[in-house]
Amino acid sequence: MMLFAFDFAVDDEGIERPEHSTFYTPNAYAAAVAKTYPEHFEWVASVHPYRPDALERLQKAAAAGARAVKWLPSSMNIDPAARRVEPFYAALRRLKLPLIIQCGEELAAPGARQHAFNNPLLVRQPLEQGVRVVVAHAASLGQARDLDAGGEAGPTVRSFDLTQRLLREPQFERLLLADISAVLQRNRTLEVRRELIARSEWHHRLLHGSDYPLPGIGLVYTLDRYVDAGMLDARDAEVLRRIRPHSPLLFEFVLKRRLAVDGARLGVAAFHTRPFFDATTPGRAREQQRAKGVQDSAGQ
């Protein structure tokens, strides 16, 4: 599992603003927990690009084993399309670190409240710089301006529709992915879930994620709604209800595997997240396998 750090909001002058930050999880803490329990965890850094020492912090995080960088633009006050961020994108590309960026409406961490910065179309900037980008939650909640149809005066459409537009742009085929954490929560529409499942041609560009700890909150998921919609067998729903008190993470994983639209389910590729993160460090999978072999031999 990946442990995510979460940086403070930073103002346009590069000054840290704790008073505008919903919460803060230091890189050092996420790295330390992952190092203490390497058999269970790796970690994802969070570095605000407006910081004067942003590139130094990014290099330090990479050296400490970070596998990606996490941003929530509206909460942190990050304009993903700003020219000032280009050196940070160049460093991400050089370090082979992907950017996990939350798009769409944000309710849990309002922070700096710069909601326009969560527009999925703004991620074209890092994509055009050659950065691998994961749109968190597939931008499955809320609306945004269609900047391609009139700029800031463009019509308001589903953020999910704008993400789909980016996924259809062939130049980003090898760079753009979306994660499917949070997409099954009750504040998302059934239409979004149906589209994600039915679009089998995109399943290899989806990454499973949990959005933990929300799977452990009872009101966030409504199984009966899926049963009534014909997307979940009632017998599976009963099994899921038994799993949930034991392991919310397993509950959410099994739910994603069992949902179906006209008999079709999410492809297995969406749950094979290791290859995506292994691409940050060539040969890492082989090193881990060799290490595991040594441990198994010692155990025997």
JSON list of N, CA, C and O in Angstrom, two decimals, residues 46-81:
[
{"chain": "A", "resi": 46, "resn": "SER", "atom": "N", "xyz": [4.60, 14.72, -1.06]},
{"chain": "A", "resi": 46, "resn": "SER", "atom": "CA", "xyz": [3.80, 15.88, -1.44]},
{"chain": "A", "resi": 46, "resn": "SER", "atom": "C", "xyz": [4.68, 17.11, -1.28]},
{"chain": "A", "resi": 46, "resn": "SER", "atom": "O", "xyz": [5.13, 17.42, -0.18]},
{"chain": "A", "resi": 47, "resn": "VAL", "atom": "N", "xyz": [4.95, 17.78, -2.40]},
{"chain": "A", "resi": 47, "resn": "VAL", "atom": "CA", "xyz": [5.82, 18.96, -2.40]},
{"chain": "A", "resi": 47, "resn": "VAL", "atom": "C", "xyz": [5.12, 20.07, -3.16]},
{"chain": "A", "resi": 47, "resn": "VAL", "atom": "O", "xyz": [4.76, 19.91, -4.34]},
{"chain": "A", "resi": 48, "resn": "HIS", "atom": "N", "xyz": [4.90, 21.19, -2.50]},
{"chain": "A", "resi": 48, "resn": "HIS", "atom": "CA", "xyz": [4.26, 22.34, -3.15]},
{"chain": "A", "resi": 48, "resn": "HIS", "atom": "C", "xyz": [5.27, 23.01, -4.09]},
{"chain": "A", "resi": 48, "resn": "HIS", "atom": "O", "xyz": [6.37, 23.38, -3.66]},
{"chain": "A", "resi": 49, "resn": "PRO", "atom": "N", "xyz": [4.92, 23.18, -5.36]},
{"chain": "A", "resi": 49, "resn": "PRO", "atom": "CA", "xyz": [5.89, 23.71, -6.33]},
{"chain": "A", "resi": 49, "resn": "PRO", "atom": "C", "xyz": [6.21, 25.19, -6.17]},
{"chain": "A", "resi": 49, "resn": "PRO", "atom": "O", "xyz": [7.17, 25.68, -6.77]},
{"chain": "A", "resi": 50, "resn": "TYR", "atom": "N", "xyz": [5.41, 25.93, -5.37]},
{"chain": "A", "resi": 50, "resn": "TYR", "atom": "CA", "xyz": [5.68, 27.35, -5.18]},
{"chain": "A", "resi": 50, "resn": "TYR", "atom": "C", "xyz": [6.74, 27.59, -4.09]},
{"chain": "A", "resi": 50, "resn": "TYR", "atom": "O", "xyz": [7.21, 28.72, -3.93]},
{"chain": "A", "resi": 51, "resn": "ARG", "atom": "N", "xyz": [7.09, 26.58, -3.35]},
{"chain": "A", "resi": 51, "resn": "ARG", "atom": "CA", "xyz": [8.10, 26.75, -2.31]},
{"chain": "A", "resi": 51, "resn": "ARG", "atom": "C", "xyz": [9.43, 27.16, -2.95]},
{"chain": "A", "resi": 51, "resn": "ARG", "atom": "O", "xyz": [9.81, 26.63, -3.99]},
{"chain": "A", "resi": 52, "resn": "PRO", "atom": "N", "xyz": [10.17, 28.08, -2.32]},
{"chain": "A", "resi": 52, "resn": "PRO", "atom": "CA", "xyz": [11.48, 28.45, -2.86]},
{"chain": "A", "resi": 52, "resn": "PRO", "atom": "C", "xyz": [12.43, 27.27, -2.99]},
{"chain": "A", "resi": 52, "resn": "PRO", "atom": "O", "xyz": [13.28, 27.23, -3.87]},
{"chain": "A", "resi": 53, "resn": "ASP", "atom": "N", "xyz": [12.29, 26.29, -2.09]},
{"chain": "A", "resi": 53, "resn": "ASP", "atom": "CA", "xyz": [13.17, 25.12, -2.11]},
{"chain": "A", "resi": 53, "resn": "ASP", "atom": "C", "xyz": [12.45, 23.88, -2.65]},
{"chain": "A", "resi": 53, "resn": "ASP", "atom": "O", "xyz": [12.79, 22.74, -2.28]},
{"chain": "A", "resi": 54, "resn": "ALA", "atom": "N", "xyz": [11.46, 24.08, -3.52]},
{"chain": "A", "resi": 54, "resn": "ALA", "atom": "CA", "xyz": [10.65, 22.96, -3.99]},
{"chain": "A", "resi": 54, "resn": "ALA", "atom": "C", "xyz": [11.48, 21.89, -4.68]},
{"chain": "A", "resi": 54, "resn": "ALA", "atom": "O", "xyz": [11.29, 20.69, -4.43]},
{"chain": "A", "resi": 55, "resn": "LEU", "atom": "N", "xyz": [12.42, 22.29, -5.52]},
{"chain": "A", "resi": 55, "resn": "LEU", "atom": "CA", "xyz": [13.22, 21.30, -6.25]},
{"chain": "A", "resi": 55, "resn": "LEU", "atom": "C", "xyz": [14.13, 20.53, -5.30]},
{"chain": "A", "resi": 55, "resn": "LEU", "atom": "O", "xyz": [14.35, 19.32, -5.48]},
{"chain": "A", "resi": 56, "resn": "GLU", "atom": "N", "xyz": [14.65, 21.21, -4.30]},
{"chain": "A", "resi": 56, "resn": "GLU", "atom": "CA", "xyz": [15.48, 20.54, -3.30]},
{"chain": "A", "resi": 56, "resn": "GLU", "atom": "C", "xyz": [14.65, 19.53, -2.51]},
{"chain": "A", "resi": 56, "resn": "GLU", "atom": "O", "xyz": [15.10, 18.39, -2.26]},
{"chain": "A", "resi": 57, "resn": "ARG", "atom": "N", "xyz": [13.44, 19.90, -2.13]},
{"chain": "A", "resi": 57, "resn": "ARG", "atom": "CA", "xyz": [12.56, 18.99, -1.39]},
{"chain": "A", "resi": 57, "resn": "ARG", "atom": "C", "xyz": [12.18, 17.78, -2.26]},
{"chain": "A", "resi": 57, "resn": "ARG", "atom": "O", "xyz": [12.11, 16.65, -1.77]},
{"chain": "A", "resi": 58, "resn": "LEU", "atom": "N", "xyz": [11.94, 18.04, -3.53]},
{"chain": "A", "resi": 58, "resn": "LEU", "atom": "CA", "xyz": [11.59, 16.94, -4.43]},
{"chain": "A", "resi": 58, "resn": "LEU", "atom": "C", "xyz": [12.74, 15.96, -4.57]},
{"chain": "A", "resi": 58, "resn": "LEU", "atom": "O", "xyz": [12.54, 14.74, -4.53]},
{"chain": "A", "resi": 59, "resn": "GLN", "atom": "N", "xyz": [13.95, 16.49, -4.75]},
{"chain": "A", "resi": 59, "resn": "GLN", "atom": "CA", "xyz": [15.12, 15.62, -4.87]},
{"chain": "A", "resi": 59, "resn": "GLN", "atom": "C", "xyz": [15.31, 14.80, -3.59]},
{"chain": "A", "resi": 59, "resn": "GLN", "atom": "O", "xyz": [15.63, 13.61, -3.65]},
{"chain": "A", "resi": 60, "resn": "LYS", "atom": "N", "xyz": [15.11, 15.42, -2.45]},
{"chain": "A", "resi": 60, "resn": "LYS", "atom": "CA", "xyz": [15.25, 14.73, -1.17]},
{"chain": "A", "resi": 60, "resn": "LYS", "atom": "C", "xyz": [14.22, 13.60, -1.04]},
{"chain": "A", "resi": 60, "resn": "LYS", "atom": "O", "xyz": [14.54, 12.50, -0.57]},
{"chain": "A", "resi": 61, "resn": "ALA", "atom": "N", "xyz": [12.99, 13.89, -1.46]},
{"chain": "A", "resi": 61, "resn": "ALA", "atom": "CA", "xyz": [11.95, 12.88, -1.39]},
{"chain": "A", "resi": 61, "resn": "ALA", "atom": "C", "xyz": [12.26, 11.69, -2.29]},
{"chain": "A", "resi": 61, "resn": "ALA", "atom": "O", "xyz": [12.08, 10.53, -1.91]},
{"chain": "A", "resi": 62, "resn": "ALA", "atom": "N", "xyz": [12.74, 11.99, -3.50]},
{"chain": "A", "resi": 62, "resn": "ALA", "atom": "CA", "xyz": [13.10, 10.92, -4.42]},
{"chain": "A", "resi": 62, "resn": "ALA", "atom": "C", "xyz": [14.22, 10.06, -3.86]},
{"chain": "A", "resi": 62, "resn": "ALA", "atom": "O", "xyz": [14.19, 8.82, -3.95]},
{"chain": "A", "resi": 63, "resn": "ALA", "atom": "N", "xyz": [15.20, 10.70, -3.25]},
{"chain": "A", "resi": 63, "resn": "ALA", "atom": "CA", "xyz": [16.32, 9.96, -2.66]},
{"chain": "A", "resi": 63, "resn": "ALA", "atom": "C", "xyz": [15.86, 9.09, -1.50]},
{"chain": "A", "resi": 63, "resn": "ALA", "atom": "O", "xyz": [16.47, 8.05, -1.21]},
{"chain": "A", "resi": 64, "resn": "ALA", "atom": "N", "xyz": [14.77, 9.49, -0.83]},
{"chain": "A", "resi": 64, "resn": "ALA", "atom": "CA", "xyz": [14.23, 8.73, 0.29]},
{"chain": "A", "resi": 64, "resn": "ALA", "atom": "C", "xyz": [13.24, 7.66, -0.15]},
{"chain": "A", "resi": 64, "resn": "ALA", "atom": "O", "xyz": [12.61, 7.02, 0.69]},
{"chain": "A", "resi": 65, "resn": "GLY", "atom": "N", "xyz": [13.10, 7.48, -1.47]},
{"chain": "A", "resi": 65, "resn": "GLY", "atom": "CA", "xyz": [12.29, 6.39, -1.98]},
{"chain": "A", "resi": 65, "resn": "GLY", "atom": "C", "xyz": [10.87, 6.72, -2.34]},
{"chain": "A", "resi": 65, "resn": "GLY", "atom": "O", "xyz": [10.05, 5.81, -2.56]},
{"chain": "A", "resi": 66, "resn": "ALA", "atom": "N", "xyz": [10.51, 8.00, -2.43]},
{"chain": "A", "resi": 66, "resn": "ALA", "atom": "CA", "xyz": [9.15, 8.35, -2.84]},
{"chain": "A", "resi": 66, "resn": "ALA", "atom": "C", "xyz": [8.86, 7.78, -4.22]},
{"chain": "A", "resi": 66, "resn": "ALA", "atom": "O", "xyz": [9.70, 7.82, -5.11]},
{"chain": "A", "resi": 67, "resn": "ARG", "atom": "N", "xyz": [7.64, 7.27, -4.40]},
{"chain": "A", "resi": 67, "resn": "ARG", "atom": "CA", "xyz": [7.28, 6.66, -5.68]},
{"chain": "A", "resi": 67, "resn": "ARG", "atom": "C", "xyz": [6.44, 7.57, -6.56]},
{"chain": "A", "resi": 67, "resn": "ARG", "atom": "O", "xyz": [6.16, 7.23, -7.71]},
{"chain": "A", "resi": 68, "resn": "ALA", "atom": "N", "xyz": [5.99, 8.71, -6.03]},
{"chain": "A", "resi": 68, "resn": "ALA", "atom": "CA", "xyz": [5.17, 9.66, -6.80]},
{"chain": "A", "resi": 68, "resn": "ALA", "atom": "C", "xyz": [5.06, 10.92, -5.97]},
{"chain": "A", "resi": 68, "resn": "ALA", "atom": "O", "xyz": [5.57, 11.01, -4.85]},
{"chain": "A", "resi": 69, "resn": "VAL", "atom": "N", "xyz": [4.35, 11.92, -6.53]},
{"chain": "A", "resi": 69, "resn": "VAL", "atom": "CA", "xyz": [4.07, 13.18, -5.83]},
{"chain": "A", "resi": 69, "resn": "VAL", "atom": "C", "xyz": [2.57, 13.42, -5.87]},
{"chain": "A", "resi": 69, "resn": "VAL", "atom": "O", "xyz": [1.94, 13.23, -6.91]},
{"chain": "A", "resi": 70, "resn": "LYS", "atom": "N", "xyz": [2.00, 13.82, -4.75]},
{"chain": "A", "resi": 70, "resn": "LYS", "atom": "CA", "xyz": [0.57, 14.06, -4.62]},
{"chain": "A", "resi": 70, "resn": "LYS", "atom": "C", "xyz": [0.27, 15.56, -4.50]},
{"chain": "A", "resi": 70, "resn": "LYS", "atom": "O", "xyz": [0.88, 16.25, -3.67]},
{"chain": "A", "resi": 71, "resn": "TRP", "atom": "N", "xyz": [-0.68, 16.03, -5.32]},
{"chain": "A", "resi": 71, "resn": "TRP", "atom": "CA", "xyz": [-1.19, 17.40, -5.20]},
{"chain": "A", "resi": 71, "resn": "TRP", "atom": "C", "xyz": [-2.71, 17.38, -5.09]},
{"chain": "A", "resi": 71, "resn": "TRP", "atom": "O", "xyz": [-3.37, 16.56, -5.73]},
{"chain": "A", "resi": 72, "resn": "LEU", "atom": "N", "xyz": [-3.24, 18.32, -4.31]},
{"chain": "A", "resi": 72, "resn": "LEU", "atom": "CA", "xyz": [-4.66, 18.65, -4.36]},
{"chain": "A", "resi": 72, "resn": "LEU", "atom": "C", "xyz": [-4.71, 20.16, -4.62]},
{"chain": "A", "resi": 72, "resn": "LEU", "atom": "O", "xyz": [-4.63, 20.96, -3.70]},
{"chain": "A", "resi": 73, "resn": "PRO", "atom": "N", "xyz": [-4.80, 20.58, -5.90]},
{"chain": "A", "resi": 73, "resn": "PRO", "atom": "CA", "xyz": [-4.59, 21.99, -6.26]},
{"chain": "A", "resi": 73, "resn": "PRO", "atom": "C", "xyz": [-5.48, 22.98, -5.52]},
{"chain": "A", "resi": 73, "resn": "PRO", "atom": "O", "xyz": [-4.99, 24.02, -5.07]},
{"chain": "A", "resi": 74, "resn": "SER", "atom": "N", "xyz": [-6.78, 22.70, -5.42]},
{"chain": "A", "resi": 74, "resn": "SER", "atom": "CA", "xyz": [-7.69, 23.67, -4.79]},
{"chain": "A", "resi": 74, "resn": "SER", "atom": "C", "xyz": [-7.34, 23.87, -3.33]},
{"chain": "A", "resi": 74, "resn": "SER", "atom": "O", "xyz": [-7.42, 24.98, -2.81]},
{"chain": "A", "resi": 75, "resn": "SER", "atom": "N", "xyz": [-6.96, 22.84, -2.65]},
{"chain": "A", "resi": 75, "resn": "SER", "atom": "CA", "xyz": [-6.65, 22.91, -1.23]},
{"chain": "A", "resi": 75, "resn": "SER", "atom": "C", "xyz": [-5.29, 23.54, -0.98]},
{"chain": "A", "resi": 75, "resn": "SER", "atom": "O", "xyz": [-5.10, 24.30, -0.03]},
{"chain": "A", "resi": 76, "resn": "MET", "atom": "N", "xyz": [-4.32, 23.23, -1.85]},
{"chain": "A", "resi": 76, "resn": "MET", "atom": "CA", "xyz": [-2.94, 23.68, -1.64]},
{"chain": "A", "resi": 76, "resn": "MET", "atom": "C", "xyz": [-2.62, 25.01, -2.30]},
{"chain": "A", "resi": 76, "resn": "MET", "atom": "O", "xyz": [-1.55, 25.57, -2.07]},
{"chain": "A", "resi": 77, "resn": "ASN", "atom": "N", "xyz": [-3.52, 25.51, -3.17]},
{"chain": "A", "resi": 77, "resn": "ASN", "atom": "CA", "xyz": [-3.25, 26.73, -3.96]},
{"chain": "A", "resi": 77, "resn": "ASN", "atom": "C", "xyz": [-2.15, 26.47, -4.99]},
{"chain": "A", "resi": 77, "resn": "ASN", "atom": "O", "xyz": [-1.09, 27.11, -4.99]},
{"chain": "A", "resi": 78, "resn": "ILE", "atom": "N", "xyz": [-2.43, 25.51, -5.89]},
{"chain": "A", "resi": 78, "resn": "ILE", "atom": "CA", "xyz": [-1.50, 25.19, -6.98]},
{"chain": "A", "resi": 78, "resn": "ILE", "atom": "C", "xyz": [-2.24, 25.33, -8.30]},
{"chain": "A", "resi": 78, "resn": "ILE", "atom": "O", "xyz": [-3.24, 24.64, -8.53]},
{"chain": "A", "resi": 79, "resn": "ASP", "atom": "N", "xyz": [-1.76, 26.19, -9.17]},
{"chain": "A", "resi": 79, "resn": "ASP", "atom": "CA", "xyz": [-2.28, 26.28, -10.53]},
{"chain": "A", "resi": 79, "resn": "ASP", "atom": "C", "xyz": [-1.44, 25.35, -11.40]},
{"chain": "A", "resi": 79, "resn": "ASP", "atom": "O", "xyz": [-0.29, 25.68, -11.73]},
{"chain": "A", "resi": 80, "resn": "PRO", "atom": "N", "xyz": [-1.97, 24.20, -11.81]},
{"chain": "A", "resi": 80, "resn": "PRO", "atom": "CA", "xyz": [-1.16, 23.25, -12.57]},
{"chain": "A", "resi": 80, "resn": "PRO", "atom": "C", "xyz": [-0.70, 23.77, -13.92]},
{"chain": "A", "resi": 80, "resn": "PRO", "atom": "O", "xyz": [0.26, 23.23, -14.49]},
{"chain": "A", "resi": 81, "resn": "ALA", "atom": "N", "xyz": [-1.36, 24.81, -14.44]},
{"chain": "A", "resi": 81, "resn": "ALA", "atom": "CA", "xyz": [-1.00, 25.34, -15.75]},
{"chain": "A", "resi": 81, "resn": "ALA", "atom": "C", "xyz": [-0.07, 26.54, -15.67]},
{"chain": "A", "resi": 81, "resn": "ALA", "atom": "O", "xyz": [0.30, 27.11, -16.70]}
]
